Amino acid sequence: MDQAKIEELKAIAHRVRCDIIWALAHAGSGHPGGSLSATDFGVALYFHALRHDPKNPCWEGRDRVIFSKGHVSPLVFSLLAESGYIERQELKTFRKLGSRLQGHPNMECPGIEVGTGSLGQGLSVAVGMALGLRMNRSDSRVYCIMGDGENQEGATWEAIMSAGHYKLDNLCVVLDNNGLQIDGWVEDVMGLAPLADKWRAFRWHIIEIDGHDMAQCVQAFEDAKKVKGQPTVIIAKTIKGKGVSFMENEAEWHGKAPKRDEAIRALQELACPLEYFDF
Ligand SMILES: Cc1ncc(C[n+]2csc(CCOP(=O)(O)OP(=O)(O)O)c2C)c(N)n1
């Protein structure tokens, strides 16, 4: 892929990070840490890999995306706004009473395939969708975005096992390997190492990348499309809170919105345009 396209994707990721902080500042609650860690590969997915039509969200030939880590709705809605599913101004209604943009994604919002938020369930739904699409001889793909903490859920491993068994090569998981969960390091709470070996043992194709390197993110999606007879997991090494210095690698920023002065600091650090400071 040419460098100009990579630079364009990086610029989109920058806008999406600004939108995440902006939406959180208006809402006064929400999850910044895991939204910012998943931003770069999220942008590579929506603006390079994904086959979709934001003006026709239910187009039958679309690829499906399931954010199993549904708490990162600030990222999901920012991606949907940047793609054109919803108006960007609607992000100001995030988590407000009556808004389509709730703390976890729900199907009232165009572009959301399934409501998520209860961790460890998204992959089971993704496996069912991938099986169904294959039975219908569709060439659509299913993408499932998971947090590494979700690998501590038993149902996740049943889904991993069945996807390997059924050779679902139309299924691609992106694992946001930021190493942190709600109250500390994943390795301290319930260790997962060796993570790649575990997925490999369940018959998955493994791709390991730096999840903040846009060229690697794009290439990983391209490589995953070529894999035959196996599902693919892209293990993306990331930093929770990436882009905002005081949020990076801090578990306390998992599910806490910045106060007004903190939001201003974050937006300044991100060099967001002045229009973002209207809260
Ligand atoms: C079944 C279930 N248990 C607990 C929670 C509360 N919860 C929300 S996010 C989170 C931690 C998730 O960690 P991880 O999957 O690593 O997400 P990330 O760090 O990428 O945001 C927890 C425990 C939940 N949403 N669902």
XYZ file of C-alpha atoms and ligand atoms in Angstrom:
305
model
C 0.000 0.000 0.000
C 1.310 3.433 -0.856
C 2.504 5.811 1.825
C -0.098 8.449 0.949
C -2.930 6.049 1.853
C -1.207 5.164 5.139
C -0.897 8.875 5.962
C -4.600 9.345 5.140
C -5.527 6.509 7.531
C -3.316 8.003 10.261
C -5.125 11.340 9.834
C -8.466 9.565 10.222
C -7.198 7.826 13.377
C -6.225 11.229 14.740
C -9.749 12.598 14.122
C -11.291 9.499 15.684
C -9.165 9.952 18.842
C -10.330 13.587 19.053
C -13.961 12.446 18.656
C -13.583 9.819 21.413
C -12.414 12.404 23.960
C -15.030 14.898 22.716
C -17.907 12.418 23.134
C -16.663 11.394 26.599
C -16.329 15.047 27.655
C -19.963 15.710 26.707
C -21.230 12.514 28.355
C -19.221 12.730 31.567
C -18.920 8.948 31.608
C -17.619 6.113 29.433
C -14.540 4.096 28.559
C -11.493 5.896 27.113
C -8.681 3.351 27.701
C -9.781 0.491 25.461
C -11.271 2.897 22.904
C -7.924 4.576 22.333
C -5.989 1.292 22.213
C -8.229 -0.089 19.460
C -8.381 3.083 17.362
C -5.613 2.408 14.835
C -6.660 -1.089 13.785
C -10.303 0.045 14.001
C -9.552 2.694 11.384
C -7.615 0.218 9.228
C -10.653 -2.064 9.388
C -13.338 0.520 8.544
C -11.364 2.570 6.030
C -9.375 -0.133 4.275
C -10.427 -3.729 4.874
C -14.178 -3.600 5.334
C -16.681 -4.046 2.524
C -19.611 -1.858 3.561
C -21.945 0.897 2.439
C -22.653 3.412 5.241
C -25.598 4.797 3.234
C -27.090 1.315 3.048
C -26.160 -0.293 6.397
C -28.212 -3.452 5.775
C -26.744 -4.158 2.323
C -26.701 -7.952 2.081
C -23.202 -8.128 0.617
C -21.605 -6.260 3.518
C -18.973 -7.634 5.845
C -20.116 -7.863 9.458
C -18.369 -6.245 12.441
C -19.016 -7.237 16.035
C -17.341 -5.254 18.786
C -17.380 -7.924 21.471
C -15.701 -5.417 23.788
C -18.826 -3.277 23.610
C -17.690 -0.892 26.362
C -15.569 0.855 23.726
C -18.701 2.427 22.255
C -16.988 5.870 22.069
C -14.680 4.329 19.470
C -17.467 2.444 17.712
C -19.684 5.528 17.347
C -16.731 7.696 16.284
C -15.889 5.174 13.556
C -19.533 5.126 12.464
C -19.626 8.941 12.373
C -16.378 9.204 10.426
C -17.682 6.553 7.985
C -20.983 8.392 7.449
C -23.462 6.074 9.199
C -24.436 8.893 11.576
C -23.875 12.653 11.796
C -20.791 13.649 13.741
C -22.798 16.104 15.884
C -24.804 13.157 17.210
C -21.701 12.137 19.180
C -22.608 14.950 21.576
C -25.664 12.908 22.618
C -23.494 9.978 23.698
C -24.942 8.305 26.833
C -27.753 10.885 27.072
C -31.328 9.819 27.800
C -33.125 8.906 24.574
C -29.980 8.925 22.442
C -29.263 6.135 19.934
C -25.676 6.230 21.189
C -25.676 4.428 24.489
C -22.858 3.302 26.782
C -22.761 0.022 24.910
C -23.690 -0.369 21.234
C -27.277 -1.323 20.466
C -29.067 -2.039 17.215
C -30.988 1.253 17.150
C -27.817 2.765 15.760
C -27.179 2.060 12.058
C -24.053 -0.017 11.496
C -24.439 -2.035 14.707
C -25.015 -5.716 13.897
C -25.709 -6.858 17.447
C -25.894 -5.353 20.924
C -22.756 -6.097 22.930
C -21.270 -5.339 26.325
C -21.555 -8.592 28.194
C -17.976 -9.744 27.727
C -17.219 -13.156 26.249
C -20.339 -13.364 24.086
C -19.346 -11.553 20.904
C -17.265 -14.322 19.405
C -20.072 -16.880 19.776
C -22.341 -14.574 17.759
C -19.570 -13.999 15.208
C -19.081 -17.762 14.765
C -22.814 -18.219 14.170
C -22.832 -15.408 11.613
C -19.784 -16.781 9.820
C -21.362 -20.253 9.631
C -24.641 -18.785 8.385
C -22.936 -16.703 5.702
C -21.012 -19.741 4.492
C -24.209 -21.811 4.328
C -25.733 -19.048 2.184
C -22.665 -19.153 -0.085
C -21.953 -15.519 0.746
C -18.418 -14.201 0.387
C -18.942 -11.640 3.169
C -16.494 -11.728 6.034
C -17.083 -11.418 9.785
C -14.781 -9.341 11.988
C -14.894 -9.608 15.774
C -13.017 -7.156 17.997
C -12.135 -8.586 21.396
C -10.337 -7.442 24.524
C -7.589 -9.654 25.881
C -9.471 -9.878 29.207
C -12.261 -11.667 27.322
C -9.939 -14.626 26.916
C -10.637 -15.380 30.569
C -14.242 -16.334 29.733
C -15.064 -20.010 29.196
C -17.625 -19.367 26.456
C -14.918 -17.632 24.436
C -12.919 -20.854 24.261
C -15.954 -22.866 23.137
C -16.390 -20.358 20.314
C -12.678 -20.461 19.468
C -12.851 -24.275 19.358
C -15.905 -24.391 17.101
C -14.535 -21.793 14.668
C -11.369 -23.890 14.297
C -13.372 -27.093 13.930
C -15.597 -25.625 11.218
C -12.606 -24.080 9.417
C -14.233 -20.646 9.321
C -11.852 -18.785 7.040
C -14.448 -16.005 6.639
C -13.927 -15.093 10.318
C -11.237 -12.738 11.590
C -10.776 -11.747 15.233
C -8.733 -8.731 16.223
C -7.523 -9.137 19.766
C -6.738 -5.816 21.409
C -3.726 -7.013 23.380
C -3.281 -3.984 25.635
C -2.449 -6.192 28.625
C -4.742 -4.298 30.998
C -8.252 -5.041 32.163
C -10.662 -3.313 34.515
C -8.547 -3.460 37.657
C -5.024 -4.311 36.634
C -2.680 -6.229 34.386
C -4.214 -9.254 32.673
C -1.212 -11.372 33.671
C -1.798 -10.551 37.363
C -5.579 -11.046 37.301
C -5.663 -14.336 35.357
C -2.617 -14.999 33.193
C -3.080 -15.869 29.521
C 0.458 -16.544 28.340
C 1.280 -18.149 25.979
C -1.679 -16.510 24.265
C -0.781 -17.122 20.608
C 0.029 -20.789 21.289
C -3.376 -21.285 22.876
C -5.262 -19.940 19.837
C -2.927 -21.888 17.527
C -3.732 -25.107 19.408
C -7.401 -24.462 18.621
C -6.537 -24.450 14.880
C -6.452 -20.703 14.258
C -4.061 -18.852 11.985
C -2.093 -16.314 14.046
C -0.888 -12.886 12.943
C 0.981 -10.777 15.507
C 1.407 -7.049 14.949
C 2.097 -3.705 16.559
C -1.488 -2.462 16.737
C -0.411 1.180 16.495
C 1.581 0.739 13.290
C -0.925 1.602 10.558
C 0.983 -0.179 7.788
C 1.095 -3.376 9.864
C -2.630 -3.100 10.663
C -3.534 -2.766 6.983
C -1.217 -5.609 5.960
C -2.632 -7.902 8.664
C -6.171 -7.522 7.285
C -4.883 -8.187 3.752
C -3.007 -11.301 4.889
C -6.020 -12.585 6.841
C -8.188 -12.428 3.702
C -5.814 -14.872 1.963
C -5.910 -17.540 4.674
C -7.847 -20.653 3.629
C -9.339 -23.402 5.823
C -8.752 -21.635 9.163
C -10.088 -18.621 11.032
C -7.536 -15.888 11.742
C -6.751 -13.993 14.911
C -4.758 -10.785 14.623
C -3.083 -10.292 17.996
C -2.525 -6.544 18.061
C -0.058 -5.377 20.702
C -1.411 -2.047 21.919
C -1.240 0.500 24.719
C -4.391 1.170 26.700
C -5.166 4.911 26.523
C -2.825 5.377 23.526
C -2.367 9.007 22.510
C -3.168 10.700 25.827
C -0.061 10.622 28.043
C -1.822 10.529 31.406
C -4.174 7.733 30.294
C -1.553 5.450 28.771
C -1.088 2.115 30.595
C -3.230 3.297 33.521
C -5.991 0.875 34.557
C -7.896 3.701 36.264
C -8.702 5.143 32.797
C -10.478 1.951 31.784
C -13.958 3.244 32.533
C -13.686 6.855 33.677
C -14.471 9.969 31.646
C -12.049 12.869 31.906
C -13.248 15.813 34.007
C -13.464 19.138 32.172
C -9.851 20.188 32.798
C -8.581 16.677 32.007
C -10.569 16.600 28.774
C -9.064 19.953 27.782
C -5.577 18.634 28.513
C -6.274 15.507 26.470
C -7.636 17.499 23.516
C -4.652 19.854 23.663
C -2.241 16.910 23.683
C -4.004 15.481 20.656
C -3.783 18.901 18.956
C -7.534 18.809 18.299
C -9.063 21.758 16.421
C -10.788 24.469 18.493
C -14.284 23.214 17.621
C -13.631 20.279 19.982
C -13.471 22.519 23.058
C -17.232 23.292 23.174
C -18.285 21.517 26.357
C -19.567 -10.630 31.549
C -19.021 -9.292 31.979
N -18.325 -9.185 33.139
C -17.823 -8.002 33.531
C -18.024 -6.874 32.763
C -17.467 -5.528 33.241
N -16.297 -5.136 32.439
C -16.412 -4.233 31.440
S -14.961 -4.005 30.618
C -14.140 -5.083 31.626
C -12.677 -5.393 31.412
C -12.394 -5.809 30.017
O -11.034 -6.012 29.801
P -10.556 -6.252 28.330
O -11.363 -7.326 27.684
O -9.092 -6.510 28.373
O -10.931 -4.900 27.597
P -10.029 -3.652 27.188
O -8.904 -3.553 28.170
O -9.520 -3.933 25.837
O -10.932 -2.466 27.227
C -15.010 -5.635 32.572
C -14.611 -6.634 33.593
C -18.760 -7.007 31.565
N -18.984 -5.969 30.747
N -19.229 -8.216 31.177
